[in-house]
PDB file of C-alpha atoms in Angstrom:
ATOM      1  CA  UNK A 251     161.860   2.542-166.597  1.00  0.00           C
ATOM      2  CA  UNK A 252     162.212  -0.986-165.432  1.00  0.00           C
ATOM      3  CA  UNK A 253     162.370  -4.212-167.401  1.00  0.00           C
ATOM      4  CA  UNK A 254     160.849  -6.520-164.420  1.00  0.00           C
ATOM      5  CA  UNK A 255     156.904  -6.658-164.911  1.00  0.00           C
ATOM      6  CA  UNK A 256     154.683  -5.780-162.080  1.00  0.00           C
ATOM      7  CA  UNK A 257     153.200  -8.832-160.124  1.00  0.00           C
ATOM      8  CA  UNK A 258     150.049  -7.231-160.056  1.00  0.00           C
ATOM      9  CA  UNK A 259     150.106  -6.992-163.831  1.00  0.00           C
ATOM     10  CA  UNK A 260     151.011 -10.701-164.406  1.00  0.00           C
ATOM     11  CA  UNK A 261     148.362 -11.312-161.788  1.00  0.00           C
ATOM     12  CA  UNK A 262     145.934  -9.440-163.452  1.00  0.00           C
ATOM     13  CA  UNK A 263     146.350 -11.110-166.797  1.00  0.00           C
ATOM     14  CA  UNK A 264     146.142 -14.633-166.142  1.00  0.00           C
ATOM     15  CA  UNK A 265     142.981 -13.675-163.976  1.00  0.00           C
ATOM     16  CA  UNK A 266     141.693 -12.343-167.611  1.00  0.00           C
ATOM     17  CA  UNK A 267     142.935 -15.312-169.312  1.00  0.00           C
ATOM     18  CA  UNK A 268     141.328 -18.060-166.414  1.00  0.00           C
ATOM     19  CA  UNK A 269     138.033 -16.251-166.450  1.00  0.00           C
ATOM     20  CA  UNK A 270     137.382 -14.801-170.041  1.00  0.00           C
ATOM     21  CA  UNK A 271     138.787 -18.120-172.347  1.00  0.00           C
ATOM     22  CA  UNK A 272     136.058 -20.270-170.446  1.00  0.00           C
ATOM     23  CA  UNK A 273     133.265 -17.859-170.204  1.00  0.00           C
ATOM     24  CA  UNK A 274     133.803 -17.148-173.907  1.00  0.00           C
ATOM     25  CA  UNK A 275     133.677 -20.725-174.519  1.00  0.00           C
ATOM     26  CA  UNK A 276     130.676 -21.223-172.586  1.00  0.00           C
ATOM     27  CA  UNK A 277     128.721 -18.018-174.699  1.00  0.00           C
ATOM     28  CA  UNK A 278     129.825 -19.605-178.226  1.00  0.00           C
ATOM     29  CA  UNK A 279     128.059 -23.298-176.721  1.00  0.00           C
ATOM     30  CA  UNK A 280     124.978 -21.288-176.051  1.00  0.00           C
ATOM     31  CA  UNK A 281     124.890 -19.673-179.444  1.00  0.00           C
ATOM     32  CA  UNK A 282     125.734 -23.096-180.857  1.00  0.00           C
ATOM     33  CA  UNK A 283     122.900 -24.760-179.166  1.00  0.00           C
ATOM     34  CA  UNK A 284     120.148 -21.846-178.957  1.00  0.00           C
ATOM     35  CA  UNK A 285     119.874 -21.783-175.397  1.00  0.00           C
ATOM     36  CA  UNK A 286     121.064 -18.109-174.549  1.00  0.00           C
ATOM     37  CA  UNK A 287     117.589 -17.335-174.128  1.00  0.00           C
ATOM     38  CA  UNK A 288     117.060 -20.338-171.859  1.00  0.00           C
ATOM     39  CA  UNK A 289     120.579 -19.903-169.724  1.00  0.00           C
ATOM     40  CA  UNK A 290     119.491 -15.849-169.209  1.00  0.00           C
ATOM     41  CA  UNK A 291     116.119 -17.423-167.723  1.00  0.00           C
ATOM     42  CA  UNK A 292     118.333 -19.545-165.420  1.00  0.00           C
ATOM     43  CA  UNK A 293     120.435 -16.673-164.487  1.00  0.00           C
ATOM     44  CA  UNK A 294     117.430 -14.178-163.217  1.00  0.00           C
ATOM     45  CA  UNK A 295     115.961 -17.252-161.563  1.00  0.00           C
ATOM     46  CA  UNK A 296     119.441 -17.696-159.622  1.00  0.00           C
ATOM     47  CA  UNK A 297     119.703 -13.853-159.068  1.00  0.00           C
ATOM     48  CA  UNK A 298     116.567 -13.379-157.985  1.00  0.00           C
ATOM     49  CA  UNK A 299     117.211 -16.350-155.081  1.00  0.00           C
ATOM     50  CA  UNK A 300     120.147 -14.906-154.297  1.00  0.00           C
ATOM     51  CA  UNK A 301     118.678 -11.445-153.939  1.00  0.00           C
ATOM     52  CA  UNK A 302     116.461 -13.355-151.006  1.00  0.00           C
ATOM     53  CA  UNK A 303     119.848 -13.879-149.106  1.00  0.00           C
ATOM     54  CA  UNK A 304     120.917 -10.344-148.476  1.00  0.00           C
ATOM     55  CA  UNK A 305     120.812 -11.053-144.708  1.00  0.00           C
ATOM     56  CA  UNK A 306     123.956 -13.183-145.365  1.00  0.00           C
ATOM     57  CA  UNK A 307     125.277 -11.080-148.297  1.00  0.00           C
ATOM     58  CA  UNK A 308     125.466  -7.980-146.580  1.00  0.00           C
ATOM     59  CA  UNK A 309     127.561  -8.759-143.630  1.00  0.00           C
ATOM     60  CA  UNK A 310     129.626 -10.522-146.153  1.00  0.00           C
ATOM     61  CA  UNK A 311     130.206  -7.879-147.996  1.00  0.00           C
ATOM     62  CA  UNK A 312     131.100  -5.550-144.994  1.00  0.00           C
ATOM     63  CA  UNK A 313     133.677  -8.175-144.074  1.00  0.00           C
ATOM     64  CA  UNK A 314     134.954  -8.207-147.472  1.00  0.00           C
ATOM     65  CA  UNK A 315     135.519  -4.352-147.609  1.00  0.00           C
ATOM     66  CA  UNK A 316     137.102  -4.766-144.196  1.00  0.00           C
ATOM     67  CA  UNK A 317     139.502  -7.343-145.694  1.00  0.00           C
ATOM     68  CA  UNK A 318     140.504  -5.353-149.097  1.00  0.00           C
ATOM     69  CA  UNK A 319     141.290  -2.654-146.697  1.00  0.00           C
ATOM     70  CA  UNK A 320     143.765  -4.398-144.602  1.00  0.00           C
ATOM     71  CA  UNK A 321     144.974  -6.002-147.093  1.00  0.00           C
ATOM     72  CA  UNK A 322     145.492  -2.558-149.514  1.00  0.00           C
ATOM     73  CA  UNK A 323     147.360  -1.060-146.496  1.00  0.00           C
ATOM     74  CA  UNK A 324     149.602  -4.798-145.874  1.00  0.00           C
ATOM     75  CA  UNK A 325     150.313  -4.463-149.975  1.00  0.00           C
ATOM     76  CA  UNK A 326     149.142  -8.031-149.694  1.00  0.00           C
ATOM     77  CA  UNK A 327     146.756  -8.041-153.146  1.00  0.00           C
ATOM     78  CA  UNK A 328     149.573  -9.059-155.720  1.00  0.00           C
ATOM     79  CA  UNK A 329     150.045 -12.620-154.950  1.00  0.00           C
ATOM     80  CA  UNK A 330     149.294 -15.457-157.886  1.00  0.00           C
ATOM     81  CA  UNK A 331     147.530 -17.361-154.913  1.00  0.00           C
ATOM     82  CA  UNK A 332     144.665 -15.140-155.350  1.00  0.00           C
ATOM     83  CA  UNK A 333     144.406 -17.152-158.739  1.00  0.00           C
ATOM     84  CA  UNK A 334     142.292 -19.615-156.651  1.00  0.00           C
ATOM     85  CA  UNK A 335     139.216 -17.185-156.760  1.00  0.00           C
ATOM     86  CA  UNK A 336     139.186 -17.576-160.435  1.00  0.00           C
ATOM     87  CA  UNK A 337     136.969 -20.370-160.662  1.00  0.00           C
ATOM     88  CA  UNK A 338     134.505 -19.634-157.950  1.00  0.00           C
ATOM     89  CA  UNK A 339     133.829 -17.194-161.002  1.00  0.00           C
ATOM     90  CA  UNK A 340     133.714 -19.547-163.860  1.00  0.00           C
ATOM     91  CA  UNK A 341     131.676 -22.439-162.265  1.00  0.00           C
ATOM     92  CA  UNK A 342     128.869 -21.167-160.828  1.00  0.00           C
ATOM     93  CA  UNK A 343     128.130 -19.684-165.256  1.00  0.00           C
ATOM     94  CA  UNK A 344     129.386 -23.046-166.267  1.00  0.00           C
ATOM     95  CA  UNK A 345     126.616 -24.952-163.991  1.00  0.00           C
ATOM     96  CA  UNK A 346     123.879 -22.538-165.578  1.00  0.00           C
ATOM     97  CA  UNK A 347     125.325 -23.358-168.765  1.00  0.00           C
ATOM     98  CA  UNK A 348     125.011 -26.972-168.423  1.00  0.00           C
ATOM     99  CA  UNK A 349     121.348 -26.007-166.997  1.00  0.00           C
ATOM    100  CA  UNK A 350     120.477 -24.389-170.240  1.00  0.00           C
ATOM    101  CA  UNK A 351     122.159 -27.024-172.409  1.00  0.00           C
ATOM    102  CA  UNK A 352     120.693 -30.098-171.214  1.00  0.00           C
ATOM    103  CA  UNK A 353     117.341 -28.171-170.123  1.00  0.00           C
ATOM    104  CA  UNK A 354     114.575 -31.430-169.944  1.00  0.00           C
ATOM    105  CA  UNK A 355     111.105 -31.632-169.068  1.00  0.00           C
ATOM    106  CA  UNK A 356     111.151 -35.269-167.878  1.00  0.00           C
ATOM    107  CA  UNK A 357     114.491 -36.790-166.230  1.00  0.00           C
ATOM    108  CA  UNK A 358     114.821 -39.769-168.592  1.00  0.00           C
ATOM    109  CA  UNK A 359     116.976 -42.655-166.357  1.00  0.00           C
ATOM    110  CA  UNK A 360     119.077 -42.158-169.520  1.00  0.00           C
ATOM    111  CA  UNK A 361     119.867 -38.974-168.873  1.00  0.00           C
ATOM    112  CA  UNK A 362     120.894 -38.740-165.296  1.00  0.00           C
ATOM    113  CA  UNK A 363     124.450 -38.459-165.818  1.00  0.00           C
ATOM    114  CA  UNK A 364     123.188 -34.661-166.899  1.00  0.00           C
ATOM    115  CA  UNK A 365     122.507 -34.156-162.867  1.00  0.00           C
ATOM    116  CA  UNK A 366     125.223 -35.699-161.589  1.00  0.00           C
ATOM    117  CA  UNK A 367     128.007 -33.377-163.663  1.00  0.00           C
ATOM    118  CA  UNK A 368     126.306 -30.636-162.223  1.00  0.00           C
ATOM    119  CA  UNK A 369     126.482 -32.353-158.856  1.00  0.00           C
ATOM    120  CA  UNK A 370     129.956 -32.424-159.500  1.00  0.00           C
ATOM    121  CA  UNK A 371     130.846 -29.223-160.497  1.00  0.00           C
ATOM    122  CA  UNK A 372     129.004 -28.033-156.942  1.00  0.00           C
ATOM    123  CA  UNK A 373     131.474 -30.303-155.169  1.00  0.00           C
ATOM    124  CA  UNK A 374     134.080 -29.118-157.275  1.00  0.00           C
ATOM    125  CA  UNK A 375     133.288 -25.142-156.362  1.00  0.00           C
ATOM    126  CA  UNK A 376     133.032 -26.372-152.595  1.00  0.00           C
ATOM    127  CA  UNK A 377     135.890 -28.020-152.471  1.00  0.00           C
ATOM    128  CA  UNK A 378     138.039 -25.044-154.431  1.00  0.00           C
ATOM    129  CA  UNK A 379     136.929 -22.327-152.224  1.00  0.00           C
ATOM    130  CA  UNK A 380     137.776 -23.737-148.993  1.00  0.00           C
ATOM    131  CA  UNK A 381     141.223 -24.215-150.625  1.00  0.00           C
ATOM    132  CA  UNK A 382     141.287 -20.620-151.700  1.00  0.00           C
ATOM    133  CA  UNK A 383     141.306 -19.693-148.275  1.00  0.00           C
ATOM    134  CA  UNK A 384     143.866 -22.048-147.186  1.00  0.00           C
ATOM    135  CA  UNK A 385     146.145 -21.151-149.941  1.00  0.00           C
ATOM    136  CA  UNK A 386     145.357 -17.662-149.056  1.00  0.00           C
ATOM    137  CA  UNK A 387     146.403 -17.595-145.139  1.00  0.00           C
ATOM    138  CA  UNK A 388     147.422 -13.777-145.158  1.00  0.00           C
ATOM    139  CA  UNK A 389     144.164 -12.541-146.572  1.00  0.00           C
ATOM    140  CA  UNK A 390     141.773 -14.650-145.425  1.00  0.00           C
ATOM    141  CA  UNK A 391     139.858 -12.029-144.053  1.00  0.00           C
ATOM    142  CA  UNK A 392     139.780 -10.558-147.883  1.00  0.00           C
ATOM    143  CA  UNK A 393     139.326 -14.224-149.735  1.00  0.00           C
ATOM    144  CA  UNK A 394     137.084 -15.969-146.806  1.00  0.00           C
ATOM    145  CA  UNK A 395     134.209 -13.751-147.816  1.00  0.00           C
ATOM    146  CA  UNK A 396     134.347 -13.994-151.035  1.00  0.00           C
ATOM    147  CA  UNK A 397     134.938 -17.816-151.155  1.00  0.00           C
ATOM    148  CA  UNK A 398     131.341 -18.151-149.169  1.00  0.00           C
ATOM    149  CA  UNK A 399     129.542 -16.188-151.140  1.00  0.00           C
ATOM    150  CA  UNK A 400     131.033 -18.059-153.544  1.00  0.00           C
ATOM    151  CA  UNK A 401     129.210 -21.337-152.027  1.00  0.00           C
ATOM    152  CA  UNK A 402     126.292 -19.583-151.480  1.00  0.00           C
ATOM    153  CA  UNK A 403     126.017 -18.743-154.864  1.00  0.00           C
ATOM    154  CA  UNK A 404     127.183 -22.076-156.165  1.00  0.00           C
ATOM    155  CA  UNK A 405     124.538 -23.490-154.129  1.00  0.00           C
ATOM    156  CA  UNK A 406     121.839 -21.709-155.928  1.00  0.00           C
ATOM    157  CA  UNK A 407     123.243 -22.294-159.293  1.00  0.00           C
ATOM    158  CA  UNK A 408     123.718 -25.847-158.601  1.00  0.00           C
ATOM    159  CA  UNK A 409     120.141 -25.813-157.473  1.00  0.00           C
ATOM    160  CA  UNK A 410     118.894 -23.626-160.357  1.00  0.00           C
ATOM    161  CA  UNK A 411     120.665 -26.008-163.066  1.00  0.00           C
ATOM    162  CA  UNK A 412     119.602 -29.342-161.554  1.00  0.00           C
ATOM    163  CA  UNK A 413     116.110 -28.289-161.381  1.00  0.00           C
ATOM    164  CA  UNK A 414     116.313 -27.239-165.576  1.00  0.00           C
ATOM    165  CA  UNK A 415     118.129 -30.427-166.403  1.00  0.00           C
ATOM    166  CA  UNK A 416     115.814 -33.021-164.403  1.00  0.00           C
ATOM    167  CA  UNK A 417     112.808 -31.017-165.057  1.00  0.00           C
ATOM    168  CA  UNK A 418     111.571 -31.160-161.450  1.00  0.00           C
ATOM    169  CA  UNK A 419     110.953 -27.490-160.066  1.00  0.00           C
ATOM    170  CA  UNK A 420     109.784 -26.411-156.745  1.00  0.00           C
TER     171      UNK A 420
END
């Protein structure tokens, strides 16, 4: 038995450690503030949109198993880089947190700052997963279709949480 640690392993725990710490922190706000109830509203509102988009999901998805395959047989899946998908998890839950939070009837002008952090977090998630798939050059055809889903559903959730926090629905 070796003493060196698997990259996969090493890659596998801070993947644990960038998703779970936030999304833990996220569940203990919600319990704090008694929206859980509100934020699970938010989340079947955003999964039932992006049910809607299955004709982009689906040939996603088939270009995403095409991807993990090449990149299984190129032994290509144990880099840190791949690190950069970790918050096209996180965000998307953190702007339906926010959502639920700061949930309003009436946008108050003294409350727009609300909107515009989840405006930010959107351009945030944009701006991350195009950068996953330049950090990721040698699997892009494994990360590219995960970062646009990724936008896709960043999109809704954005959308989703904006419409809770200024109280404006369509």
């Amino acid at each position: 038995m070796t003493d060196c640690v698997q990259p996969t392993h090493i890659l596998s725990q801070w993947f644990a450690i960038l998703t779970l710490v936030p999304l833990l922190l996220e569940i203990v706000l919600l319990l704090i503030t008694g929206q859980l109830e509100h934020f699970l509203w938010l989340a079947e509102q955003a999964a039932t949109t992006l049910l809607l988009s299955w004709p982009v999901a689906i040939p996603l998805f088939i270009w995403w198993v095409i991807g993990l395959d090449r990149c299984v047989e190129r032994d290509e899946l144990h880099s840190l880089r791949l690190l950069w998908l970790t918050p096209q998890i996180v965000l998307p839950i953190t702007m339906l947190v926010f959502g639920a939070v700061f949930a309003s009837d009436v946008l108050l002008p003294s409350n727009r700052w609300q909107v515009t952090v989840v405006h930010c977090l959107y351009l945030v998630s944009m701006v991350l997963s195009l950068s996953a798939i330049f950090q990721n050059r040698s699997r892009q055809s494994f990360v590219a279709p995960l970062s646009l889903f990724s936008m896709l559903n960043s999109t809704v959730c954005a959308f989703t949480a904006s419409c809770s926090v200024s109280g404006d629905w369509l």
